[in-house]
PDB file of C-alpha atoms in Angstrom:
ATOM      1  CA  UNK A 745      28.803 -76.333-187.109  1.00  0.00           C
ATOM      2  CA  UNK A 746      27.195 -77.811-183.962  1.00  0.00           C
ATOM      3  CA  UNK A 747      28.607 -81.152-182.813  1.00  0.00           C
ATOM      4  CA  UNK A 748      26.168 -81.565-179.879  1.00  0.00           C
ATOM      5  CA  UNK A 749      23.421 -84.138-179.578  1.00  0.00           C
ATOM      6  CA  UNK A 750      20.720 -82.986-179.801  1.00  0.00           C
ATOM      7  CA  UNK A 751      21.796 -80.175-182.113  1.00  0.00           C
ATOM      8  CA  UNK A 752      21.770 -76.629-180.760  1.00  0.00           C
ATOM      9  CA  UNK A 753      19.186 -74.233-182.210  1.00  0.00           C
ATOM     10  CA  UNK A 754      20.434 -72.225-185.181  1.00  0.00           C
ATOM     11  CA  UNK A 755      21.146 -68.497-184.942  1.00  0.00           C
ATOM     12  CA  UNK A 756      17.937 -67.671-186.831  1.00  0.00           C
ATOM     13  CA  UNK A 757      15.786 -69.878-184.604  1.00  0.00           C
ATOM     14  CA  UNK A 758      13.470 -68.207-182.037  1.00  0.00           C
ATOM     15  CA  UNK A 759      15.092 -70.291-179.259  1.00  0.00           C
ATOM     16  CA  UNK A 760      18.693 -69.441-180.312  1.00  0.00           C
ATOM     17  CA  UNK A 761      19.619 -68.505-176.716  1.00  0.00           C
ATOM     18  CA  UNK A 762      19.250 -72.189-175.749  1.00  0.00           C
ATOM     19  CA  UNK A 763      22.449 -73.093-177.622  1.00  0.00           C
ATOM     20  CA  UNK A 764      25.404 -74.208-175.500  1.00  0.00           C
ATOM     21  CA  UNK A 765      28.010 -71.724-174.337  1.00  0.00           C
ATOM     22  CA  UNK A 766      31.380 -72.397-175.986  1.00  0.00           C
ATOM     23  CA  UNK A 767      33.242 -69.395-174.538  1.00  0.00           C
ATOM     24  CA  UNK A 768      32.224 -67.357-171.506  1.00  0.00           C
ATOM     25  CA  UNK A 769      33.694 -64.050-170.395  1.00  0.00           C
ATOM     26  CA  UNK A 770      31.485 -62.944-167.497  1.00  0.00           C
ATOM     27  CA  UNK A 771      34.041 -60.320-166.473  1.00  0.00           C
ATOM     28  CA  UNK A 772      33.395 -58.673-169.852  1.00  0.00           C
ATOM     29  CA  UNK A 773      29.668 -59.430-169.856  1.00  0.00           C
ATOM     30  CA  UNK A 774      29.370 -61.743-172.873  1.00  0.00           C
ATOM     31  CA  UNK A 775      29.257 -65.380-173.945  1.00  0.00           C
ATOM     32  CA  UNK A 776      29.710 -67.031-177.333  1.00  0.00           C
ATOM     33  CA  UNK A 777      27.123 -69.682-178.078  1.00  0.00           C
ATOM     34  CA  UNK A 778      27.588 -72.781-180.230  1.00  0.00           C
ATOM     35  CA  UNK A 779      25.468 -71.204-182.980  1.00  0.00           C
ATOM     36  CA  UNK A 780      27.901 -68.221-183.213  1.00  0.00           C
ATOM     37  CA  UNK A 781      25.554 -65.843-181.381  1.00  0.00           C
ATOM     38  CA  UNK A 782      27.214 -63.411-178.975  1.00  0.00           C
ATOM     39  CA  UNK A 783      24.945 -63.146-175.949  1.00  0.00           C
ATOM     40  CA  UNK A 784      25.485 -60.150-173.692  1.00  0.00           C
ATOM     41  CA  UNK A 785      24.721 -60.001-169.980  1.00  0.00           C
ATOM     42  CA  UNK A 786      21.994 -57.408-170.563  1.00  0.00           C
ATOM     43  CA  UNK A 787      20.293 -60.013-172.854  1.00  0.00           C
ATOM     44  CA  UNK A 788      21.231 -58.163-176.029  1.00  0.00           C
ATOM     45  CA  UNK A 789      22.619 -60.295-178.845  1.00  0.00           C
ATOM     46  CA  UNK A 790      24.874 -59.988-181.860  1.00  0.00           C
ATOM     47  CA  UNK A 791      23.928 -62.497-184.541  1.00  0.00           C
ATOM     48  CA  UNK A 792      26.478 -64.062-186.926  1.00  0.00           C
ATOM     49  CA  UNK A 793      25.140 -62.012-189.861  1.00  0.00           C
ATOM     50  CA  UNK A 794      25.764 -58.744-187.966  1.00  0.00           C
ATOM     51  CA  UNK A 795      22.175 -58.109-186.850  1.00  0.00           C
ATOM     52  CA  UNK A 796      21.762 -56.659-183.384  1.00  0.00           C
ATOM     53  CA  UNK A 797      19.002 -57.863-181.067  1.00  0.00           C
ATOM     54  CA  UNK A 798      18.179 -55.252-178.431  1.00  0.00           C
ATOM     55  CA  UNK A 799      18.199 -56.275-174.765  1.00  0.00           C
ATOM     56  CA  UNK A 800      14.924 -57.924-173.836  1.00  0.00           C
ATOM     57  CA  UNK A 801      14.838 -58.324-170.079  1.00  0.00           C
ATOM     58  CA  UNK A 802      11.488 -59.135-168.535  1.00  0.00           C
ATOM     59  CA  UNK A 803      11.877 -56.085-166.271  1.00  0.00           C
ATOM     60  CA  UNK A 804      10.169 -54.002-168.937  1.00  0.00           C
ATOM     61  CA  UNK A 805       6.775 -55.100-167.601  1.00  0.00           C
ATOM     62  CA  UNK A 806       4.257 -52.297-167.189  1.00  0.00           C
ATOM     63  CA  UNK A 807       3.340 -51.258-163.689  1.00  0.00           C
ATOM     64  CA  UNK A 808      -0.149 -52.398-162.747  1.00  0.00           C
ATOM     65  CA  UNK A 809      -2.265 -51.623-159.721  1.00  0.00           C
ATOM     66  CA  UNK A 810      -0.414 -50.916-156.501  1.00  0.00           C
ATOM     67  CA  UNK A 811       2.299 -53.561-156.948  1.00  0.00           C
ATOM     68  CA  UNK A 812       5.491 -53.466-158.964  1.00  0.00           C
ATOM     69  CA  UNK A 813       7.213 -56.690-159.967  1.00  0.00           C
ATOM     70  CA  UNK A 814      10.962 -56.624-160.580  1.00  0.00           C
ATOM     71  CA  UNK A 815      12.680 -59.539-162.307  1.00  0.00           C
ATOM     72  CA  UNK A 816      16.341 -59.422-163.300  1.00  0.00           C
ATOM     73  CA  UNK A 817      19.367 -61.425-164.369  1.00  0.00           C
ATOM     74  CA  UNK A 818      20.061 -63.702-167.297  1.00  0.00           C
ATOM     75  CA  UNK A 819      20.240 -67.466-167.553  1.00  0.00           C
ATOM     76  CA  UNK A 820      23.718 -67.317-169.053  1.00  0.00           C
ATOM     77  CA  UNK A 821      25.266 -64.896-166.564  1.00  0.00           C
ATOM     78  CA  UNK A 822      24.802 -67.109-163.526  1.00  0.00           C
ATOM     79  CA  UNK A 823      23.197 -64.095-161.871  1.00  0.00           C
ATOM     80  CA  UNK A 824      19.599 -65.088-162.382  1.00  0.00           C
ATOM     81  CA  UNK A 825      17.584 -63.596-159.590  1.00  0.00           C
ATOM     82  CA  UNK A 826      14.031 -62.745-158.948  1.00  0.00           C
ATOM     83  CA  UNK A 827      12.992 -60.028-156.577  1.00  0.00           C
ATOM     84  CA  UNK A 828       9.444 -58.972-155.967  1.00  0.00           C
ATOM     85  CA  UNK A 829       8.416 -56.025-153.920  1.00  0.00           C
ATOM     86  CA  UNK A 830       5.075 -54.403-153.350  1.00  0.00           C
ATOM     87  CA  UNK A 831       5.163 -50.635-153.339  1.00  0.00           C
ATOM     88  CA  UNK A 832       2.235 -48.270-153.161  1.00  0.00           C
ATOM     89  CA  UNK A 833       1.528 -46.552-156.454  1.00  0.00           C
TER      90      UNK A 833
END
């Protein structure tokens, strides 16, 4: 299916999100990748075989000590941002 060089990762590959975007609809919050994966802005995915991959943002980090790290955005959305703030526990 992929015509790119080098070939895009397949939909069952662990790095499937690295495939090229072939259709982007940021106003609707999704992109279609070359490997037929639908990637949603919240980092959830719909695989070609119908499997659903739950959102997996790195903001789900546990709170440790007296600091809280907040990281948000997705590489595909163009909204990648990192914000860090220290708040007392």
